[in-house]
Amino acid sequence: MKTSIKILSLLFIALFTFASCSKDDDPSDNDLFIGKYEGPISFSSSNEGDTDVPRKDGSVTVTKIGDNYTFNFSDGIPTLSNIEMKKGDNNTLIIGDGALGTITITASTLVIAYTTDGRAWTANCER
């Protein structure tokens, strides 16, 4: 009997772990989210000291805590951080504070077209 309970407990824990890490998990529905999206990315800047990255295949790791998103790009592209999107909102148009752009994130896609302070990020990625 004890063996059966242990096996059922381990099965339940494994099922819970797989369900919580699903690729069908929409970041807009969670307060905590980490996911990696892959596809074409690019970066350009008119600022000295910044290195342009032409459009190429790469990845973007998305971290969400509460309503704040951080987008960590591969290939030496600077990180976009503290992008605020309200819970349940997975498409944001950003206008203000010198920033202009749109960010759309779902369980399977990430699209970024964002410009601020002479710097521009783009991504069209899938998970």
Tab-separated table of N, CA and C in Angstrom:
chain	number	residue	atom	x	y	z
A	1	MET	N	0.822	-1.192	0.000
A	1	MET	CA	0.000	0.000	0.000
A	1	MET	C	0.877	1.271	0.000
A	2	LYS	N	1.940	1.258	0.825
A	2	LYS	CA	2.826	2.415	0.890
A	2	LYS	C	3.502	2.655	-0.461
A	3	THR	N	3.859	1.597	-1.151
A	3	THR	CA	4.494	1.711	-2.454
A	3	THR	C	3.533	2.339	-3.463
A	4	SER	N	2.287	1.959	-3.410
A	4	SER	CA	1.280	2.524	-4.319
A	4	SER	C	1.098	4.012	-4.079
A	5	ILE	N	1.069	4.403	-2.832
A	5	ILE	CA	0.908	5.829	-2.502
A	5	ILE	C	2.127	6.617	-2.977
A	6	LYS	N	3.319	6.065	-2.798
A	6	LYS	CA	4.532	6.739	-3.260
A	6	LYS	C	4.518	6.903	-4.783
A	7	ILE	N	4.143	5.852	-5.483
A	7	ILE	CA	4.106	5.912	-6.944
A	7	ILE	C	3.077	6.931	-7.414
A	8	LEU	N	1.890	6.924	-6.807
A	8	LEU	CA	0.861	7.905	-7.172
A	8	LEU	C	1.305	9.327	-6.858
A	9	SER	N	2.005	9.509	-5.742
A	9	SER	CA	2.507	10.843	-5.385
A	9	SER	C	3.531	11.332	-6.407
A	10	LEU	N	4.460	10.459	-6.785
A	10	LEU	CA	5.458	10.826	-7.789
A	10	LEU	C	4.813	11.127	-9.139
A	11	LEU	N	3.810	10.352	-9.497
A	11	LEU	CA	3.086	10.593	-10.751
A	11	LEU	C	2.382	11.943	-10.736
A	12	PHE	N	1.762	12.272	-9.610
A	12	PHE	CA	1.081	13.559	-9.470
A	12	PHE	C	2.070	14.714	-9.583
A	13	ILE	N	3.218	14.593	-8.923
A	13	ILE	CA	4.232	15.658	-8.975
A	13	ILE	C	4.754	15.816	-10.401
A	14	ALA	N	5.023	14.706	-11.080
A	14	ALA	CA	5.506	14.779	-12.468
A	14	ALA	C	4.467	15.421	-13.368
A	15	LEU	N	3.211	15.068	-13.207
A	15	LEU	CA	2.136	15.643	-14.015
A	15	LEU	C	2.005	17.138	-13.771
A	16	PHE	N	2.097	17.552	-12.514
A	16	PHE	CA	2.017	18.963	-12.167
A	16	PHE	C	3.175	19.743	-12.778
A	17	THR	N	4.374	19.171	-12.735
A	17	THR	CA	5.555	19.830	-13.295
A	17	THR	C	5.420	20.011	-14.797
A	18	PHE	N	4.999	18.984	-15.510
A	18	PHE	CA	4.830	19.095	-16.957
A	18	PHE	C	3.733	20.076	-17.317
A	19	ALA	N	2.671	20.114	-16.557
A	19	ALA	CA	1.564	21.037	-16.852
A	19	ALA	C	1.976	22.483	-16.613
A	20	SER	N	2.782	22.738	-15.588
A	20	SER	CA	3.165	24.118	-15.279
A	20	SER	C	4.212	24.661	-16.240
A	21	CYS	N	4.920	23.806	-16.958
A	21	CYS	CA	5.962	24.240	-17.888
A	21	CYS	C	5.525	24.080	-19.340
A	22	SER	N	4.267	24.027	-19.582
A	22	SER	CA	3.737	23.774	-20.912
A	22	SER	C	4.050	24.915	-21.868
A	23	LYS	N	4.275	24.574	-23.135
A	23	LYS	CA	4.484	25.595	-24.163
A	23	LYS	C	3.169	26.262	-24.536
A	24	ASP	N	2.053	25.746	-24.031
A	24	ASP	CA	0.750	26.359	-24.264
A	24	ASP	C	0.440	27.409	-23.206
A	25	ASP	N	1.376	27.657	-22.310
A	25	ASP	CA	1.200	28.577	-21.203
A	25	ASP	C	1.300	30.019	-21.709
A	26	ASP	N	0.209	30.758	-21.651
A	26	ASP	CA	0.187	32.142	-22.123
A	26	ASP	C	0.737	33.061	-21.036
A	27	PRO	N	1.796	33.822	-21.319
A	27	PRO	CA	2.402	34.680	-20.308
A	27	PRO	C	1.454	35.738	-19.758
A	28	SER	N	0.485	36.171	-20.543
A	28	SER	CA	-0.421	37.218	-20.073
A	28	SER	C	-1.341	36.732	-18.959
A	29	ASP	N	-1.468	35.417	-18.803
A	29	ASP	CA	-2.340	34.857	-17.775
A	29	ASP	C	-1.623	34.562	-16.469
A	30	ASN	N	-0.324	34.799	-16.397
A	30	ASN	CA	0.474	34.442	-15.226
A	30	ASN	C	1.172	35.650	-14.636
A	31	ASP	N	1.426	35.590	-13.324
A	31	ASP	CA	2.219	36.624	-12.673
A	31	ASP	C	3.710	36.338	-12.774
A	32	LEU	N	4.062	35.076	-12.995
A	32	LEU	CA	5.450	34.674	-13.139
A	32	LEU	C	5.568	33.808	-14.385
A	33	PHE	N	6.481	34.179	-15.284
A	33	PHE	CA	6.633	33.452	-16.542
A	33	PHE	C	8.073	33.567	-17.025
A	34	ILE	N	8.598	32.466	-17.547
A	34	ILE	CA	9.890	32.459	-18.225
A	34	ILE	C	9.731	31.580	-19.457
A	35	GLY	N	10.079	32.111	-20.621
A	35	GLY	CA	9.966	31.341	-21.852
A	35	GLY	C	10.987	31.797	-22.872
A	36	LYS	N	11.376	30.875	-23.756
A	36	LYS	CA	12.365	31.187	-24.789
A	36	LYS	C	11.707	31.095	-26.157
A	37	TYR	N	11.823	32.166	-26.930
A	37	TYR	CA	11.272	32.256	-28.276
A	37	TYR	C	12.434	32.329	-29.259
A	38	GLU	N	12.297	31.676	-30.409
A	38	GLU	CA	13.375	31.663	-31.393
A	38	GLU	C	12.868	32.101	-32.755
A	39	GLY	N	13.720	32.849	-33.481
A	39	GLY	CA	13.366	33.327	-34.804
A	39	GLY	C	14.212	34.530	-35.167
A	40	PRO	N	13.822	35.251	-36.232
A	40	PRO	CA	14.586	36.414	-36.674
A	40	PRO	C	14.537	37.562	-35.657
A	41	ILE	N	15.714	38.119	-35.340
A	41	ILE	CA	15.830	39.264	-34.435
A	41	ILE	C	16.805	40.257	-35.051
A	42	SER	N	16.708	41.526	-34.626
A	42	SER	CA	17.674	42.528	-35.081
A	42	SER	C	17.718	43.689	-34.099
A	43	PHE	N	18.778	44.498	-34.241
A	43	PHE	CA	18.951	45.680	-33.406
A	43	PHE	C	19.729	46.715	-34.194
A	44	SER	N	19.272	47.966	-34.114
A	44	SER	CA	20.033	49.058	-34.740
A	44	SER	C	20.028	50.251	-33.798
A	45	SER	N	21.081	51.048	-33.899
A	45	SER	CA	21.220	52.178	-32.998
A	45	SER	C	21.975	53.308	-33.678
A	46	SER	N	21.572	54.514	-33.336
A	46	SER	CA	22.291	55.689	-33.814
A	46	SER	C	23.237	56.210	-32.737
A	47	ASN	N	23.331	55.517	-31.620
A	47	ASN	CA	24.196	55.922	-30.510
A	47	ASN	C	25.592	55.342	-30.662
A	48	GLU	N	26.597	56.140	-30.345
A	48	GLU	CA	27.973	55.645	-30.372
A	48	GLU	C	28.142	54.608	-29.273
A	49	GLY	N	28.917	53.595	-29.561
A	49	GLY	CA	29.161	52.556	-28.573
A	49	GLY	C	28.234	51.360	-28.722
A	50	ASP	N	27.108	51.545	-29.397
A	50	ASP	CA	26.197	50.435	-29.663
A	50	ASP	C	26.593	49.766	-30.970
A	51	THR	N	26.474	48.455	-31.028
A	51	THR	CA	26.783	47.696	-32.229
A	51	THR	C	25.492	47.202	-32.855
A	52	ASP	N	25.290	47.536	-34.123
A	52	ASP	CA	24.104	47.052	-34.831
A	52	ASP	C	24.205	45.547	-35.050
A	53	VAL	N	23.066	44.880	-34.967
A	53	VAL	CA	22.989	43.447	-35.261
A	53	VAL	C	21.967	43.293	-36.378
A	54	PRO	N	22.441	42.936	-37.594
A	54	PRO	CA	21.493	42.779	-38.696
A	54	PRO	C	20.556	41.598	-38.442
A	55	ARG	N	19.448	41.602	-39.153
A	55	ARG	CA	18.444	40.544	-38.990
A	55	ARG	C	19.088	39.168	-39.136
A	56	LYS	N	18.897	38.328	-38.132
A	56	LYS	CA	19.464	36.978	-38.123
A	56	LYS	C	18.643	36.116	-37.173
A	57	ASP	N	18.776	34.806	-37.312
A	57	ASP	CA	18.092	33.911	-36.398
A	57	ASP	C	18.764	33.964	-35.035
A	58	GLY	N	17.944	34.072	-34.013
A	58	GLY	CA	18.444	34.145	-32.650
A	58	GLY	C	17.337	33.760	-31.696
A	59	SER	N	17.467	34.210	-30.458
A	59	SER	CA	16.451	33.880	-29.464
A	59	SER	C	16.203	35.062	-28.535
A	60	VAL	N	15.016	35.038	-27.931
A	60	VAL	CA	14.646	36.028	-26.936
A	60	VAL	C	14.095	35.255	-25.740
A	61	THR	N	14.707	35.447	-24.579
A	61	THR	CA	14.201	34.845	-23.356
A	61	THR	C	13.351	35.889	-22.651
A	62	VAL	N	12.086	35.548	-22.439
A	62	VAL	CA	11.128	36.463	-21.835
A	62	VAL	C	10.960	36.098	-20.365
A	63	THR	N	11.092	37.102	-19.505
A	63	THR	CA	10.855	36.922	-18.080
A	63	THR	C	9.770	37.905	-17.672
A	64	LYS	N	8.761	37.392	-16.979
A	64	LYS	CA	7.674	38.254	-16.505
A	64	LYS	C	7.520	38.070	-15.008
A	65	ILE	N	7.511	39.185	-14.291
A	65	ILE	CA	7.208	39.186	-12.865
A	65	ILE	C	6.153	40.261	-12.652
A	66	GLY	N	4.967	39.835	-12.241
A	66	GLY	CA	3.849	40.769	-12.089
A	66	GLY	C	3.436	41.292	-13.447
A	67	ASP	N	3.473	42.600	-13.635
A	67	ASP	CA	3.121	43.221	-14.909
A	67	ASP	C	4.346	43.660	-15.707
A	68	ASN	N	5.565	43.380	-15.209
A	68	ASN	CA	6.796	43.835	-15.847
A	68	ASN	C	7.489	42.704	-16.600
A	69	TYR	N	7.784	42.985	-17.862
A	69	TYR	CA	8.456	42.023	-18.734
A	69	TYR	C	9.894	42.455	-18.967
A	70	THR	N	10.784	41.470	-19.131
A	70	THR	CA	12.162	41.688	-19.541
A	70	THR	C	12.413	40.780	-20.737
A	71	PHE	N	13.003	41.339	-21.787
A	71	PHE	CA	13.290	40.602	-23.013
A	71	PHE	C	14.804	40.536	-23.186
A	72	ASN	N	15.399	39.369	-22.952
A	72	ASN	CA	16.841	39.150	-23.079
A	72	ASN	C	17.125	38.536	-24.447
A	73	PHE	N	17.766	39.304	-25.307
A	73	PHE	CA	18.074	38.874	-26.669
A	73	PHE	C	19.420	38.156	-26.716
A	74	SER	N	19.574	37.265	-27.684
A	74	SER	CA	20.871	36.626	-27.926
A	74	SER	C	21.698	37.527	-28.847
A	75	ASP	N	22.886	37.081	-29.194
A	75	ASP	CA	23.757	37.729	-30.171
A	75	ASP	C	24.190	39.144	-29.803
A	76	GLY	N	24.308	39.431	-28.520
A	76	GLY	CA	24.822	40.716	-28.072
A	76	GLY	C	23.845	41.875	-28.173
A	77	ILE	N	22.578	41.589	-28.427
A	77	ILE	CA	21.572	42.648	-28.488
A	77	ILE	C	21.217	43.062	-27.062
A	78	PRO	N	21.181	44.371	-26.786
A	78	PRO	CA	20.862	44.827	-25.431
A	78	PRO	C	19.479	44.356	-24.974
A	79	THR	N	19.349	44.187	-23.682
A	79	THR	CA	18.106	43.736	-23.059
A	79	THR	C	17.085	44.867	-23.001
A	80	LEU	N	15.845	44.524	-23.266
A	80	LEU	CA	14.724	45.437	-23.029
A	80	LEU	C	14.150	45.067	-21.671
A	81	SER	N	14.091	46.006	-20.746
A	81	SER	CA	13.594	45.665	-19.413
A	81	SER	C	12.549	46.650	-18.931
A	82	ASN	N	11.814	46.209	-17.933
A	82	ASN	CA	10.753	46.997	-17.288
A	82	ASN	C	9.690	47.477	-18.273
A	83	ILE	N	9.301	46.595	-19.189
A	83	ILE	CA	8.184	46.886	-20.090
A	83	ILE	C	6.919	46.446	-19.368
A	84	GLU	N	6.032	47.388	-19.104
A	84	GLU	CA	4.830	47.072	-18.328
A	84	GLU	C	3.659	46.733	-19.248
A	85	MET	N	3.083	45.558	-18.997
A	85	MET	CA	1.882	45.107	-19.707
A	85	MET	C	0.929	44.566	-18.646
A	86	LYS	N	-0.284	45.023	-18.632
A	86	LYS	CA	-1.256	44.601	-17.625
A	86	LYS	C	-1.618	43.132	-17.787
A	87	LYS	N	-1.979	42.488	-16.672
A	87	LYS	CA	-2.364	41.078	-16.692
A	87	LYS	C	-3.545	40.888	-17.641
A	88	GLY	N	-3.447	39.857	-18.476
A	88	GLY	CA	-4.492	39.570	-19.452
A	88	GLY	C	-4.281	40.304	-20.759
A	89	ASP	N	-3.276	41.197	-20.811
A	89	ASP	CA	-2.997	41.973	-22.018
A	89	ASP	C	-1.745	41.401	-22.677
A	90	ASN	N	-1.886	40.852	-23.885
A	90	ASN	CA	-0.712	40.292	-24.546
A	90	ASN	C	-0.363	41.043	-25.819
A	91	ASN	N	-0.934	42.225	-25.978
A	91	ASN	CA	-0.614	43.073	-27.115
A	91	ASN	C	-0.591	44.511	-26.618
A	92	THR	N	0.570	45.133	-26.645
A	92	THR	CA	0.701	46.473	-26.095
A	92	THR	C	1.281	47.422	-27.131
A	93	LEU	N	0.634	48.555	-27.284
A	93	LEU	CA	1.132	49.647	-28.109
A	93	LEU	C	1.792	50.638	-27.161
A	94	ILE	N	3.057	50.948	-27.387
A	94	ILE	CA	3.809	51.802	-26.477
A	94	ILE	C	4.088	53.133	-27.146
A	95	ILE	N	3.552	54.197	-26.565
A	95	ILE	CA	3.792	55.549	-27.054
A	95	ILE	C	4.009	56.425	-25.828
A	96	GLY	N	5.158	57.067	-25.743
A	96	GLY	CA	5.409	57.960	-24.624
A	96	GLY	C	6.793	57.765	-24.052
A	97	ASP	N	7.251	58.754	-23.287
A	97	ASP	CA	8.575	58.746	-22.684
A	97	ASP	C	9.671	58.471	-23.710
A	98	GLY	N	9.508	58.965	-24.927
A	98	GLY	CA	10.501	58.782	-25.970
A	98	GLY	C	10.480	57.407	-26.612
A	99	ALA	N	9.513	56.573	-26.234
A	99	ALA	CA	9.422	55.215	-26.783
A	99	ALA	C	8.238	55.116	-27.724
A	100	LEU	N	8.407	54.288	-28.744
A	100	LEU	CA	7.345	54.046	-29.712
A	100	LEU	C	7.472	52.604	-30.164
A	101	GLY	N	6.373	51.873	-30.160
A	101	GLY	CA	6.455	50.505	-30.642
A	101	GLY	C	5.269	49.662	-30.250
A	102	THR	N	5.388	48.394	-30.595
A	102	THR	CA	4.368	47.421	-30.249
A	102	THR	C	5.048	46.122	-29.850
A	103	ILE	N	4.471	45.462	-28.871
A	103	ILE	CA	4.952	44.154	-28.435
A	103	ILE	C	3.736	43.250	-28.314
A	104	THR	N	3.790	42.117	-29.007
A	104	THR	CA	2.727	41.124	-28.934
A	104	THR	C	3.346	39.818	-28.480
A	105	ILE	N	2.786	39.244	-27.412
A	105	ILE	CA	3.311	37.982	-26.893
A	105	ILE	C	2.149	37.054	-26.571
A	106	THR	N	2.245	35.826	-27.082
A	106	THR	CA	1.266	34.782	-26.785
A	106	THR	C	2.033	33.537	-26.357
A	107	ALA	N	1.302	32.464	-26.143
A	107	ALA	CA	1.948	31.214	-25.758
A	107	ALA	C	2.921	30.731	-26.831
A	108	SER	N	2.649	31.044	-28.103
A	108	SER	CA	3.480	30.501	-29.178
A	108	SER	C	4.264	31.544	-29.974
A	109	THR	N	3.934	32.830	-29.880
A	109	THR	CA	4.622	33.834	-30.698
A	109	THR	C	5.037	35.065	-29.895
A	110	LEU	N	6.088	35.710	-30.378
A	110	LEU	CA	6.566	36.974	-29.834
A	110	LEU	C	6.917	37.870	-31.009
A	111	VAL	N	6.299	39.050	-31.070
A	111	VAL	CA	6.584	40.027	-32.117
A	111	VAL	C	6.920	41.348	-31.432
A	112	ILE	N	8.099	41.875	-31.730
A	112	ILE	CA	8.558	43.141	-31.141
A	112	ILE	C	8.970	44.087	-32.257
A	113	ALA	N	8.479	45.309	-32.185
A	113	ALA	CA	8.930	46.424	-33.014
A	113	ALA	C	8.963	47.623	-32.067
A	114	TYR	N	10.119	47.911	-31.495
A	114	TYR	CA	10.226	48.868	-30.394
A	114	TYR	C	11.396	49.806	-30.625
A	115	THR	N	11.157	51.102	-30.436
A	115	THR	CA	12.187	52.118	-30.628
A	115	THR	C	12.182	53.082	-29.443
A	116	THR	N	13.370	53.378	-28.932
A	116	THR	CA	13.526	54.386	-27.886
A	116	THR	C	14.968	54.890	-27.874
A	117	ASP	N	15.156	56.161	-27.619
A	117	ASP	CA	16.478	56.771	-27.476
A	117	ASP	C	17.426	56.432	-28.623
A	118	GLY	N	16.945	56.440	-29.857
A	118	GLY	CA	17.789	56.170	-31.015
A	118	GLY	C	18.154	54.708	-31.203
A	119	ARG	N	17.474	53.819	-30.483
A	119	ARG	CA	17.731	52.381	-30.570
A	119	ARG	C	16.452	51.672	-30.999
A	120	ALA	N	16.599	50.620	-31.832
A	120	ALA	CA	15.426	49.895	-32.334
A	120	ALA	C	15.644	48.382	-32.238
A	121	TRP	N	14.673	47.692	-31.665
A	121	TRP	CA	14.682	46.239	-31.531
A	121	TRP	C	13.562	45.644	-32.385
A	122	THR	N	13.825	44.515	-33.026
A	122	THR	CA	12.761	43.780	-33.727
A	122	THR	C	12.923	42.300	-33.436
A	123	ALA	N	11.793	41.623	-33.406
A	123	ALA	CA	11.783	40.163	-33.233
A	123	ALA	C	10.496	39.629	-33.818
A	124	ASN	N	10.586	38.467	-34.442
A	124	ASN	CA	9.415	37.758	-34.964
A	124	ASN	C	9.665	36.281	-34.675
A	125	CYS	N	9.392	35.876	-33.444
A	125	CYS	CA	9.831	34.577	-32.938
A	125	CYS	C	8.682	33.663	-32.554
A	126	GLU	N	9.004	32.379	-32.477
A	126	GLU	CA	8.038	31.357	-32.059
A	126	GLU	C	8.641	30.510	-30.957
A	127	ARG	N	7.751	29.884	-30.208
A	127	ARG	CA	8.184	29.022	-29.101
A	127	ARG	C	7.783	27.601	-29.401
